[in-house]
Amino acid sequence: MGEKSKNQISLPTFIVWAIALSVTAVFCWILGDILWHGVGQLSWEFLTTEPRNAGREGGIAPILISTCLILAVCLAVSLPLSVGTAVLLAEFTTTESRFGRLVRRSLDVLAGVPSIVFGLFGNAFFSIKLGLGFSILSGGLTLACMVLPILIRSAEEGFRAVPTEYRLGAAALGLSRTTTLWKLLLPAATPGLVVGLVLGIGRAIAETAALIFTSGYVDRMPESLLDSGRSLSIHIFDLSMNVAGGDANAYASALVLLILLLLVNGMATWIAQFWLARRIKS
Amino acid sequence: MTLFNNKNLSPSQSDLVLLWILRGFALLTGIIVVLITAFLLLEALPVLQQVGWLRFVSDPSWHPVQGFYNLMPMLWGSLLVTLGAVILAAPLGIGSAIFCQYYAPPFFSGFYRQLINLLAGIPSVVYGFWGLVVLVPLIGKLQPPGTSLLAGIAILTLMILPTIALTAEASFSEVPTEYFQGAAALGISRWATIRSVVLPATKSGLFTGLILGTGRAIGETMAVLMVCGNVVQTPTSIFDPIRTLTANIALEMAYATGNHRSALFVSGLLLMVAIAILVAVAEGMSRRNIYG
C-alpha cells in the first residue's frame, strides 16, 4: 500500500503543478512570440533612423530620444521630492505623528490611482492650466506624480535599514543633523534609493495611458522640452491599433521596450550588489 | 529610533532650515492626491450642474455630442471584465504562491518566482499588443469578432496574477514555523496542512492581494482598450465586444469638448472613488488582522 501511495500523485499536487506549468507556458508564449517576430526587424538602422510612412517603415530614433527626455524630466522632479519626503518620514517623524500619517495615507491612495486618471489630471493641470500644452515637459511631470509613491516607499525602507548606531555615533561626535544626513545616512541608504529608482524607471517606461494626453503623439525628433514627443509605449499602441500593416515594427518596438526593461532591472541588481560589496570592504 | 526627534537639544540653524525644506517636500507630495481630486471635480462640475448625476444612468444612450450621457454600458463593461479577471486570477495566483512555497523543488521555485516578477514587469501595452495579434484571432476562430469581453478577461487575468501571487507568497512566508511543526507532529498531510492551517492563517493577506489586483484591473486602460473591441453596449455573452470606463476616456479625450469632456472627467471621478473604497477596505482588513 505504501508503495502504491508513493507512486500516486495527489489531486492538489497535480493542480498546483498544472497551474505553475501553464503560467510558465503562457509567459514563454508571450516572450517567444515577441522575440520571434521582433528580432528579424531589429537592426542598428531601426534604432537610428526616423519613422517613415506613419511608422510602417523606418526606425524609432526620435521615439527613443523622446522616451529618454520624458524619463529625464520625470526623474529630475521626482527624485529630490521623494528622497526629501522619505528622509522626513523615516528620520524626522515618529510613526504617531499626524503629519506623517496624513502624508503616508495620501501616498497610499496615490499609489492606487489608475494611470488614465493621471492622464486626465496631467492634461487638465500641466497641459492646460499651466499652459505647457502637449509636451515632453507635461508628460514627464505627470509621470513624476505617478512614480512618487514607489520611490518614496523604497527610499524610506532604505533609510530605515541604516543601523541606529550610525545615528548615535554621529550624535556623540556632535555632528549636525544636516551633516549626518549628507555624509552618513544618504550614502548608507543608497542601495534602497537605487532599487526604488529602478522600480520607478520601470514603471515610467512601461506607462502609456498617462502619456497619451500629456506628451502627445508626434513622432518627429523633439527640438525642446516643450515639443510633443511620442514615447516607445505609445508608438507600440499607435502602430498596432491605428496603423494598418504596422505590426512588424510594433513587434520590434515591443522587443526594444522589453530589452530596455530587462537592462534596467539587471543594472539595479548589479548596482545593489556592488554597493553592498563596497560597504562590506570599507 | 529617530534621534532627530530629541527635543532636549536645541538644533542648529542649518538643521531647522533642512527640516522646513523637507516638510515642504512632504507637503508637496502629500498634496498631489488632493490636487488630482480637485481638478477632476473642477472639470466634472459643469456637466454635473447642467445635466445632473441621474442622467448618467437614465439616459437612453452614450451619445455625448447629442447630449445623451448614459455611462451604464461602460460601467457594466468595467465591472464584468474586472470580476472575471479576479475570479480567474485568484485561484491561479494563490495556486502559484502555494506551488512556489510548498510544492516546487528548490531550483524551480527560484526560477518560478523570477518569472512571476518578470510577468509583473511586462508593460500593459505589450500585453495588449500580444492579446491583439495572438489571442484575439484565436478567440475570433471560436466566435467572431474576437475582440471581446473574454479577451479582456484573459489579458487582465495575466496582468493581475503576479500581484496576487506575490502578496500571497509574502503572507505565506510569515506563517510561523511552529504551525508546520505542529501539523507534522499530528501527521497531517501537506495539502491538509495548507488547507486547514496556512490558508486560514493568511486569510487577510490573501484578501489584501485580491483587493490590490482588483484595483489594478479596474484602472487598467491600454490592454483592455486594445483587446475588448470598444463597442458601447451592455454585453450579453462573453464573446460580445465591450467598452470599459477607462477605454472610453482614452478613446474620446482626444476630440471631446465642453460637456462631453466634462463627462469623461466624471468617469475619471468614478474610478477614483472606486479606488478610494478599495484602499479603505484593504486598510480595514489589515487593521482587523492586527487587533482582531
Coordinates of C-alpha atoms in Angstrom, one line a residue:
Chain A
M1 CA 0.0 0.0 0.0
G2 CA 2.9 2.3 0.9
E3 CA 4.4 1.5 -2.5
K4 CA 1.2 2.5 -4.3
S5 CA 0.6 5.8 -2.5
K6 CA 4.2 6.8 -3.2
N7 CA 3.7 6.5 -7.0
Q8 CA 0.3 8.2 -7.0
I9 CA 0.2 11.9 -7.4
S10 CA -2.5 13.5 -5.2
L11 CA -5.0 15.8 -6.8
P12 CA -3.8 19.1 -5.1
T13 CA -0.2 18.3 -6.2
F14 CA -1.4 17.8 -9.7
I15 CA -3.4 21.0 -9.8
V16 CA -0.7 23.1 -8.3
W17 CA 1.9 21.8 -10.8
A18 CA -0.6 22.3 -13.7
I19 CA -1.1 26.0 -12.6
A20 CA 2.7 26.6 -12.4
L21 CA 3.4 24.9 -15.7
S22 CA 0.6 26.7 -17.6
V23 CA 1.6 30.1 -16.3
T24 CA 5.2 29.4 -17.4
A25 CA 4.0 28.2 -20.8
V26 CA 1.9 31.4 -21.3
F27 CA 4.9 33.5 -20.2
C28 CA 7.1 31.7 -22.7
W29 CA 4.4 32.1 -25.4
I30 CA 4.3 35.9 -24.9
L31 CA 8.1 36.4 -24.8
G32 CA 8.7 33.9 -27.6
D33 CA 6.1 35.5 -29.9
I34 CA 7.6 38.9 -29.4
L35 CA 11.2 37.7 -29.8
W36 CA 10.3 35.5 -32.8
H37 CA 8.6 38.3 -34.8
G38 CA 10.6 41.2 -33.4
V39 CA 14.2 40.1 -33.8
G40 CA 14.1 40.0 -37.6
Q41 CA 13.2 43.7 -37.7
L42 CA 15.7 44.8 -35.2
S43 CA 18.9 46.3 -36.5
W44 CA 21.1 49.3 -35.9
E45 CA 19.3 51.1 -38.7
F46 CA 16.0 50.5 -36.9
L47 CA 17.3 52.2 -33.8
T48 CA 18.9 55.2 -35.6
T49 CA 16.5 56.3 -38.3
E50 CA 13.3 58.3 -38.3
P51 CA 10.0 56.5 -38.8
R52 CA 8.6 56.8 -42.3
N53 CA 5.1 56.1 -43.7
A54 CA 3.4 56.5 -40.2
G55 CA 5.9 54.1 -38.7
R56 CA 5.3 51.2 -41.0
E57 CA 8.9 51.7 -42.3
G58 CA 12.0 53.3 -40.9
G59 CA 13.1 53.3 -37.3
I60 CA 12.4 54.7 -33.9
A61 CA 15.2 57.1 -33.3
P62 CA 13.1 60.2 -32.3
I63 CA 10.9 58.0 -30.2
L64 CA 13.8 56.7 -28.2
I65 CA 15.0 60.3 -27.7
S66 CA 11.5 61.4 -26.6
T67 CA 11.2 58.5 -24.2
C68 CA 14.6 59.3 -22.6
L69 CA 13.7 63.0 -22.3
I70 CA 10.3 62.2 -20.7
L71 CA 12.1 59.9 -18.3
A72 CA 14.8 62.5 -17.5
V73 CA 12.1 65.2 -16.7
C74 CA 10.2 62.6 -14.6
L75 CA 13.3 61.7 -12.5
A76 CA 14.7 65.2 -12.2
V77 CA 11.5 66.2 -10.5
S78 CA 10.6 63.0 -8.6
L79 CA 14.0 62.0 -7.2
P80 CA 14.7 65.1 -5.0
L81 CA 11.0 65.2 -3.9
S82 CA 10.9 61.5 -3.0
V83 CA 14.2 61.4 -1.2
G84 CA 13.2 64.6 0.8
T85 CA 9.9 63.1 1.7
A86 CA 11.4 59.8 2.6
V87 CA 14.0 61.4 4.9
L88 CA 11.3 63.4 6.6
L89 CA 9.1 60.2 7.1
A90 CA 11.9 58.0 8.2
E91 CA 14.2 60.3 10.2
F92 CA 12.2 63.3 11.3
T93 CA 8.8 62.0 12.2
T94 CA 7.6 59.3 14.6
T95 CA 5.0 56.8 13.5
E96 CA 2.4 58.5 15.6
S97 CA 2.9 62.0 14.1
R98 CA -0.3 63.2 12.5
F99 CA 1.5 65.0 9.6
G100 CA 3.5 61.8 8.8
R101 CA 0.4 59.7 8.9
L102 CA -1.5 62.0 6.6
V103 CA 1.3 62.1 4.0
R104 CA 1.6 58.3 4.2
R105 CA -2.2 57.8 3.7
S106 CA -2.3 60.2 0.8
L107 CA 0.7 58.3 -0.8
D108 CA -1.2 55.0 -0.4
V109 CA -4.1 56.4 -2.3
L110 CA -1.8 57.9 -4.9
A111 CA -0.2 54.5 -5.5
G112 CA -3.7 53.1 -6.4
V113 CA -4.8 55.9 -8.8
P114 CA -5.3 54.4 -12.3
S115 CA -2.8 55.7 -14.9
I116 CA -5.6 57.1 -17.1
V117 CA -6.7 59.3 -14.2
F118 CA -3.2 60.6 -14.0
G119 CA -3.5 61.3 -17.7
L120 CA -6.8 63.3 -17.2
F121 CA -5.1 65.2 -14.3
G122 CA -2.0 65.9 -16.3
N123 CA -4.0 67.1 -19.2
A124 CA -6.1 69.5 -17.1
F125 CA -3.3 70.7 -14.9
F126 CA 0.0 70.7 -16.7
S127 CA -1.1 70.9 -20.3
I128 CA -4.0 73.4 -19.9
K129 CA -3.9 75.1 -16.6
L130 CA -0.1 75.7 -16.6
G131 CA -0.1 76.2 -20.4
L132 CA 2.6 73.6 -21.1
G133 CA 0.4 72.0 -23.9
F134 CA 1.1 68.6 -25.3
S135 CA 4.8 68.4 -24.4
I136 CA 7.6 66.3 -23.1
L137 CA 7.6 68.5 -20.0
S138 CA 3.9 67.9 -19.1
G139 CA 4.3 64.2 -19.8
G140 CA 7.4 63.9 -17.6
L141 CA 5.7 65.9 -14.8
T142 CA 2.6 63.6 -15.0
L143 CA 4.8 60.6 -14.7
A144 CA 6.7 62.1 -11.8
C145 CA 3.4 62.3 -9.8
M146 CA 2.8 58.7 -10.7
V147 CA 6.2 57.2 -9.6
L148 CA 6.4 59.2 -6.4
P149 CA 4.8 56.5 -4.1
I150 CA 7.1 53.8 -5.4
L151 CA 10.2 55.9 -5.0
I152 CA 9.3 57.2 -1.5
R153 CA 8.4 53.7 -0.2
S154 CA 11.7 52.1 -1.2
A155 CA 13.8 55.2 -0.2
E156 CA 12.1 55.1 3.2
E157 CA 12.9 51.4 3.6
G158 CA 16.5 52.2 2.6
F159 CA 16.8 54.8 5.4
R160 CA 15.1 52.5 8.0
A161 CA 17.6 49.8 7.1
V162 CA 20.5 52.0 8.2
P163 CA 21.6 50.8 11.7
T164 CA 20.7 53.1 14.6
E165 CA 24.4 53.0 15.8
Y166 CA 25.3 55.3 12.8
R167 CA 23.0 58.0 14.1
L168 CA 24.1 57.5 17.8
G169 CA 27.7 57.7 16.7
A170 CA 27.2 60.9 14.7
A171 CA 25.3 62.5 17.6
A172 CA 28.0 61.5 20.0
L173 CA 30.6 63.2 17.7
G174 CA 28.4 66.3 17.8
L175 CA 27.7 66.3 14.1
S176 CA 24.7 68.4 13.0
R177 CA 21.8 66.5 11.6
T178 CA 22.4 68.0 8.2
T179 CA 25.9 66.7 8.1
T180 CA 24.8 63.3 9.4
L181 CA 22.2 63.1 6.6
W182 CA 24.6 64.1 3.8
K183 CA 27.8 62.3 4.9
L184 CA 26.3 59.2 6.6
L185 CA 22.7 58.4 6.0
L186 CA 22.4 59.2 2.3
P187 CA 25.5 57.0 1.3
A188 CA 24.3 54.2 3.6
A189 CA 20.8 54.3 2.2
T190 CA 21.9 54.3 -1.4
P191 CA 21.1 50.7 -2.2
G192 CA 17.4 51.3 -1.1
L193 CA 17.4 54.5 -3.2
V194 CA 18.7 52.7 -6.3
V195 CA 16.2 49.9 -6.0
G196 CA 13.4 52.4 -5.8
L197 CA 14.9 54.4 -8.7
V198 CA 14.9 51.3 -10.9
L199 CA 11.3 50.3 -10.0
G200 CA 10.3 53.9 -10.8
I201 CA 12.1 53.8 -14.1
G202 CA 10.5 50.5 -14.9
R203 CA 7.0 51.9 -14.2
A204 CA 7.7 55.1 -16.1
I205 CA 9.0 53.5 -19.4
A206 CA 6.1 51.0 -19.3
E207 CA 3.5 53.7 -19.0
T208 CA 1.2 54.6 -21.8
A209 CA -2.2 55.8 -20.7
A210 CA -0.9 58.7 -18.7
L211 CA 1.1 60.0 -21.6
I212 CA -1.4 60.0 -24.5
F213 CA -3.0 63.3 -23.5
T214 CA 0.1 64.9 -21.9
S215 CA 3.1 64.2 -24.1
G216 CA 1.2 63.5 -27.2
Y217 CA 1.6 61.6 -30.4
V218 CA 4.1 63.5 -32.6
D219 CA 6.8 61.2 -33.9
R220 CA 9.3 63.8 -35.1
M221 CA 12.6 64.4 -33.4
P222 CA 11.8 66.7 -30.4
E223 CA 13.6 70.1 -30.5
S224 CA 12.9 71.2 -27.0
L225 CA 11.2 70.0 -23.8
L226 CA 8.1 72.0 -24.9
D227 CA 7.7 69.9 -28.1
S228 CA 5.4 67.0 -28.2
G229 CA 7.2 63.6 -28.1
R230 CA 5.9 60.1 -28.6
S231 CA 7.1 57.6 -26.1
L232 CA 8.0 54.0 -27.1
S233 CA 4.9 52.6 -25.4
I234 CA 2.6 55.0 -27.3
H235 CA 4.4 54.1 -30.5
I236 CA 3.6 50.4 -30.0
F237 CA 0.0 51.3 -29.2
D238 CA -0.4 53.5 -32.2
L239 CA 1.3 51.1 -34.7
S240 CA -0.9 48.2 -33.6
M241 CA -4.2 50.0 -33.3
N242 CA -4.2 52.9 -35.7
V243 CA -1.8 51.9 -38.5
A244 CA -2.7 49.0 -40.7
G245 CA 0.4 47.0 -41.6
G246 CA 2.3 48.4 -38.6
D247 CA 2.6 45.1 -36.8
A248 CA 6.1 44.3 -37.9
N249 CA 7.6 47.5 -36.5
A250 CA 5.3 47.2 -33.5
Y251 CA 6.9 43.8 -32.7
A252 CA 10.3 45.3 -33.0
S253 CA 9.4 48.3 -30.8
A254 CA 7.9 45.9 -28.2
L255 CA 11.1 43.9 -28.2
V256 CA 13.2 47.1 -27.7
L257 CA 10.9 48.1 -24.8
L258 CA 11.3 44.6 -23.1
I259 CA 15.1 44.7 -23.6
L260 CA 15.2 48.2 -22.0
L261 CA 13.2 46.9 -19.0
L262 CA 15.5 43.9 -18.6
L263 CA 18.6 46.0 -18.8
V264 CA 17.3 48.4 -16.2
N265 CA 16.4 45.5 -13.9
G266 CA 19.8 43.8 -14.4
M267 CA 21.6 47.1 -13.7
A268 CA 19.7 47.5 -10.5
T269 CA 20.7 44.1 -9.2
W270 CA 24.3 44.8 -10.2
I271 CA 24.5 48.2 -8.6
A272 CA 22.9 46.9 -5.4
Q273 CA 25.5 44.1 -5.2
F274 CA 28.3 46.5 -6.0
W275 CA 27.3 48.8 -3.2
L276 CA 26.9 46.0 -0.8
A277 CA 30.3 44.7 -1.6
R278 CA 31.9 48.1 -1.2
R279 CA 30.2 48.7 2.2
I280 CA 31.5 45.4 3.5
K281 CA 35.0 46.1 2.3
S282 CA 35.4 49.6 3.7
Chain B
M1 CA 15.0 55.1 16.8
T2 CA 14.7 58.5 15.2
L3 CA 17.2 60.5 17.2
F4 CA 16.2 63.6 15.2
N5 CA 13.2 63.9 17.4
N6 CA 15.2 64.6 20.5
K7 CA 13.7 67.8 21.8
N8 CA 16.1 68.3 24.7
L9 CA 18.9 69.5 22.5
S10 CA 18.4 72.7 20.6
P11 CA 19.0 72.1 16.9
S12 CA 21.4 74.2 14.9
Q13 CA 20.2 76.8 12.4
S14 CA 21.0 74.7 9.4
D15 CA 19.1 71.7 10.8
L16 CA 16.0 73.9 11.1
V17 CA 16.3 75.0 7.5
L18 CA 16.7 71.4 6.4
L19 CA 13.7 70.4 8.4
W20 CA 11.5 73.0 6.8
I21 CA 12.7 72.2 3.3
L22 CA 11.9 68.5 4.0
R23 CA 8.5 69.4 5.3
G24 CA 7.9 71.5 2.2
F25 CA 8.8 68.4 0.0
A26 CA 6.5 66.1 2.0
L27 CA 3.6 68.6 1.9
L28 CA 4.0 68.8 -1.9
T29 CA 4.0 65.0 -2.4
G30 CA 1.1 64.7 0.1
I31 CA -1.0 67.3 -1.7
I32 CA -0.9 65.7 -5.1
V33 CA -3.8 63.4 -4.4
V34 CA -5.8 66.4 -3.2
L35 CA -4.8 68.3 -6.4
I36 CA -5.9 65.4 -8.6
T37 CA -9.3 65.1 -6.9
A38 CA -9.8 68.8 -7.0
F39 CA -9.0 69.0 -10.7
L40 CA -11.3 66.1 -11.6
L41 CA -14.1 67.7 -9.6
L42 CA -13.4 71.1 -11.2
E43 CA -13.5 69.7 -14.7
A44 CA -16.5 67.5 -14.0
L45 CA -18.6 70.2 -12.3
P46 CA -20.1 71.8 -15.5
V47 CA -21.8 68.6 -16.7
L48 CA -22.8 67.7 -13.1
Q49 CA -24.5 71.1 -12.8
Q50 CA -26.1 71.2 -16.2
V51 CA -27.0 67.6 -16.6
G52 CA -27.0 66.1 -13.1
W53 CA -26.0 62.7 -11.7
L54 CA -29.2 60.9 -12.6
R55 CA -28.8 61.3 -16.4
F56 CA -25.6 59.3 -16.3
V57 CA -27.6 56.2 -15.5
S58 CA -31.0 57.1 -17.0
D59 CA -30.2 58.5 -20.5
P60 CA -31.1 56.2 -23.4
S61 CA -27.6 56.0 -24.8
W62 CA -24.0 57.3 -24.8
H63 CA -24.0 60.0 -27.5
P64 CA -22.4 62.9 -25.7
V65 CA -22.3 65.1 -28.8
Q66 CA -26.1 64.9 -29.0
G67 CA -26.4 65.3 -25.2
F68 CA -27.0 61.7 -24.1
Y69 CA -24.7 60.6 -21.3
N70 CA -25.6 57.1 -20.2
L71 CA -22.4 55.6 -18.7
M72 CA -24.1 52.3 -17.6
P73 CA -22.8 50.1 -20.5
M74 CA -19.2 51.2 -19.7
L75 CA -19.8 50.7 -16.0
W76 CA -21.0 47.2 -16.8
G77 CA -18.1 46.6 -19.0
S78 CA -15.5 47.7 -16.4
L79 CA -17.3 45.7 -13.7
L80 CA -17.6 42.4 -15.7
V81 CA -14.1 42.4 -17.0
T82 CA -12.7 43.1 -13.6
L83 CA -14.9 40.5 -11.9
G84 CA -14.0 37.9 -14.5
A85 CA -10.3 38.6 -14.2
V86 CA -10.3 38.4 -10.4
I87 CA -12.3 35.2 -10.3
L88 CA -9.8 33.6 -12.7
A89 CA -6.6 35.1 -11.3
A90 CA -7.4 34.4 -7.6
P91 CA -7.0 30.6 -7.8
L92 CA -4.2 30.8 -10.3
G93 CA -2.3 33.4 -8.3
I94 CA -2.8 31.7 -4.9
G95 CA -2.0 28.4 -6.5
S96 CA 1.2 29.8 -7.9
A97 CA 2.2 31.0 -4.5
I98 CA 1.4 27.6 -2.9
F99 CA 3.5 25.9 -5.6
C100 CA 6.4 28.2 -5.0
Q101 CA 6.3 27.9 -1.2
Y102 CA 5.4 24.3 -0.6
Y103 CA 5.5 22.1 -3.7
A104 CA 8.3 23.3 -6.0
P105 CA 11.7 21.7 -6.0
P106 CA 14.2 24.4 -4.8
F107 CA 15.7 25.2 -8.2
F108 CA 12.4 25.5 -9.8
S109 CA 10.9 27.6 -7.0
G110 CA 13.5 30.4 -7.5
F111 CA 13.1 30.3 -11.3
Y112 CA 9.3 30.5 -11.0
R113 CA 9.5 33.4 -8.6
Q114 CA 11.7 35.3 -11.0
L115 CA 9.3 34.5 -13.8
I116 CA 6.3 35.9 -11.8
N117 CA 8.4 39.1 -11.1
L118 CA 9.1 39.4 -14.9
L119 CA 5.5 38.9 -15.6
A120 CA 4.7 41.8 -13.3
G121 CA 7.1 44.0 -15.1
I122 CA 5.8 43.5 -18.6
P123 CA 4.2 46.8 -19.8
S124 CA 0.4 46.8 -20.2
V125 CA 0.8 47.9 -23.8
V126 CA 2.9 44.8 -24.6
Y127 CA 0.2 42.6 -23.0
G128 CA -2.4 44.5 -25.1
F129 CA -0.4 44.1 -28.3
W130 CA 0.1 40.3 -27.7
G131 CA -3.6 40.0 -27.0
L132 CA -4.5 41.8 -30.2
V133 CA -2.2 39.9 -32.5
V134 CA -2.4 36.4 -30.9
L135 CA -5.3 36.0 -28.6
V136 CA -8.0 37.9 -30.4
P137 CA -7.6 36.0 -33.7
L138 CA -7.7 32.7 -31.7
I139 CA -11.0 33.8 -30.0
G140 CA -12.2 35.0 -33.4
K141 CA -11.9 31.5 -34.8
L142 CA -14.1 30.3 -31.9
Q143 CA -16.7 33.0 -32.3
P144 CA -16.2 36.2 -34.3
P145 CA -15.3 39.1 -34.0
G146 CA -12.7 38.0 -31.4
T147 CA -12.3 41.4 -29.7
S148 CA -14.5 40.6 -26.7
L149 CA -15.1 40.6 -23.0
L150 CA -13.4 37.2 -22.9
A151 CA -10.2 38.6 -24.5
G152 CA -10.2 41.4 -21.9
I153 CA -10.7 38.9 -19.0
A154 CA -7.9 36.7 -20.3
I155 CA -5.4 39.5 -20.6
L156 CA -6.3 41.1 -17.3
T157 CA -6.0 37.7 -15.6
L158 CA -2.4 37.5 -16.7
M159 CA -1.8 41.1 -15.6
I160 CA -3.1 40.8 -12.1
L161 CA -1.9 37.2 -11.4
P162 CA 1.6 38.4 -10.4
T163 CA 0.1 40.9 -7.9
I164 CA -2.0 38.3 -6.3
A165 CA 0.8 35.6 -6.3
L166 CA 3.4 38.0 -4.9
T167 CA 1.3 39.2 -2.0
A168 CA 0.1 35.6 -1.3
E169 CA 3.7 34.4 -1.1
A170 CA 4.7 37.2 1.2
S171 CA 1.9 36.3 3.6
F172 CA 2.7 32.6 3.4
S173 CA 6.3 33.3 4.3
E174 CA 5.1 34.9 7.5
V175 CA 3.3 31.8 8.8
P176 CA 5.2 30.7 12.0
T177 CA 7.3 27.5 11.6
E178 CA 5.6 26.1 14.8
Y179 CA 2.3 25.8 12.8
F180 CA 4.1 23.4 10.4
Q181 CA 5.8 21.5 13.2
G182 CA 2.5 21.1 15.0
A183 CA 0.8 19.9 11.9
A184 CA 3.7 17.5 11.1
A185 CA 3.6 16.2 14.7
L186 CA -0.1 15.4 14.2
G187 CA 0.7 13.5 11.0
I188 CA -1.4 15.8 8.8
S189 CA -0.6 15.7 5.0
R190 CA 0.9 18.6 3.2
W191 CA -2.3 19.6 1.4
A192 CA -4.4 19.3 4.6
T193 CA -1.9 21.5 6.4
I194 CA -2.1 24.1 3.6
R195 CA -5.9 23.9 3.6
S196 CA -6.6 23.9 7.3
V197 CA -3.6 25.8 8.7
V198 CA -1.9 28.0 6.2
L199 CA -4.9 29.4 4.3
P200 CA -7.0 30.4 7.4
A201 CA -3.8 31.9 9.0
T202 CA -3.1 34.1 5.9
K203 CA -6.7 34.9 5.0
S204 CA -6.4 38.7 5.4
G205 CA -3.1 38.8 3.5
L206 CA -4.7 36.9 0.6
F207 CA -7.6 39.2 0.7
T208 CA -5.4 42.3 0.5
G209 CA -3.8 40.8 -2.6
L210 CA -7.2 40.3 -4.2
I211 CA -8.1 43.9 -3.5
L212 CA -4.8 45.1 -5.0
G213 CA -5.4 43.0 -8.0
T214 CA -9.0 44.4 -8.3
G215 CA -7.6 47.9 -8.2
R216 CA -5.2 47.2 -10.9
A217 CA -7.8 45.6 -13.1
I218 CA -10.4 48.4 -12.7
G219 CA -7.8 51.0 -13.6
E220 CA -6.1 49.2 -16.5
T221 CA -6.6 51.0 -19.7
M222 CA -4.3 50.2 -22.6
A223 CA -4.5 46.4 -22.6
V224 CA -8.3 46.5 -22.3
L225 CA -8.6 49.2 -24.9
M226 CA -6.7 47.0 -27.4
V227 CA -8.5 43.7 -27.0
C228 CA -12.1 44.5 -26.0
G229 CA -13.5 45.9 -29.2
N230 CA -14.8 49.1 -27.6
V231 CA -18.4 48.9 -28.7
V232 CA -20.7 50.8 -26.3
Q233 CA -23.1 48.0 -25.3
T234 CA -24.1 46.0 -22.3
P235 CA -22.7 42.6 -23.1
T236 CA -25.0 39.5 -23.2
S237 CA -22.3 36.9 -23.7
I238 CA -18.5 36.7 -23.1
F239 CA -17.9 36.9 -26.8
D240 CA -19.5 40.4 -27.1
P241 CA -17.2 43.4 -27.6
I242 CA -17.4 45.8 -24.7
R243 CA -16.0 49.2 -23.8
T244 CA -14.8 50.0 -20.3
L245 CA -14.8 53.3 -18.5
T246 CA -11.0 53.7 -18.8
A247 CA -11.0 52.8 -22.5
N248 CA -13.8 55.3 -23.0
I249 CA -11.7 58.1 -21.6
A250 CA -8.7 57.1 -23.7
L251 CA -10.7 56.9 -26.9
E252 CA -12.7 60.1 -26.6
M253 CA -10.4 62.5 -24.7
A254 CA -8.6 63.5 -28.0
Y255 CA -11.6 65.2 -29.5
A256 CA -14.0 65.8 -26.6
T257 CA -15.0 69.4 -25.8
G258 CA -17.5 71.1 -23.4
N259 CA -19.9 68.8 -21.6
H260 CA -18.5 65.7 -23.4
R261 CA -15.1 66.4 -21.9
S262 CA -16.7 67.1 -18.5
A263 CA -18.5 63.7 -18.7
L264 CA -15.1 62.0 -19.3
F265 CA -13.8 63.6 -16.1
V266 CA -17.0 62.3 -14.3
S267 CA -15.9 58.8 -15.3
G268 CA -12.4 59.6 -14.0
L269 CA -14.0 60.6 -10.7
L270 CA -15.9 57.4 -10.6
L271 CA -12.7 55.4 -11.0
M272 CA -11.1 57.5 -8.2
V273 CA -14.0 56.8 -5.9
A274 CA -13.8 53.0 -6.6
I275 CA -10.0 53.1 -5.8
A276 CA -10.6 55.0 -2.6
I277 CA -13.2 52.4 -1.5
L278 CA -10.8 49.6 -2.3
V279 CA -7.9 51.2 -0.3
A280 CA -10.2 51.7 2.6
V281 CA -11.4 48.1 2.6
A282 CA -7.8 46.9 2.3
E283 CA -6.8 49.1 5.3
G284 CA -9.8 47.9 7.3
M285 CA -8.7 44.3 6.6
S286 CA -5.1 44.8 7.7
R287 CA -6.2 46.6 10.9
R288 CA -8.5 43.7 11.9
N289 CA -5.6 41.5 11.3
I290 CA -3.6 43.3 13.9
Y291 CA -6.2 43.8 16.6
G292 CA -8.7 41.0 15.9

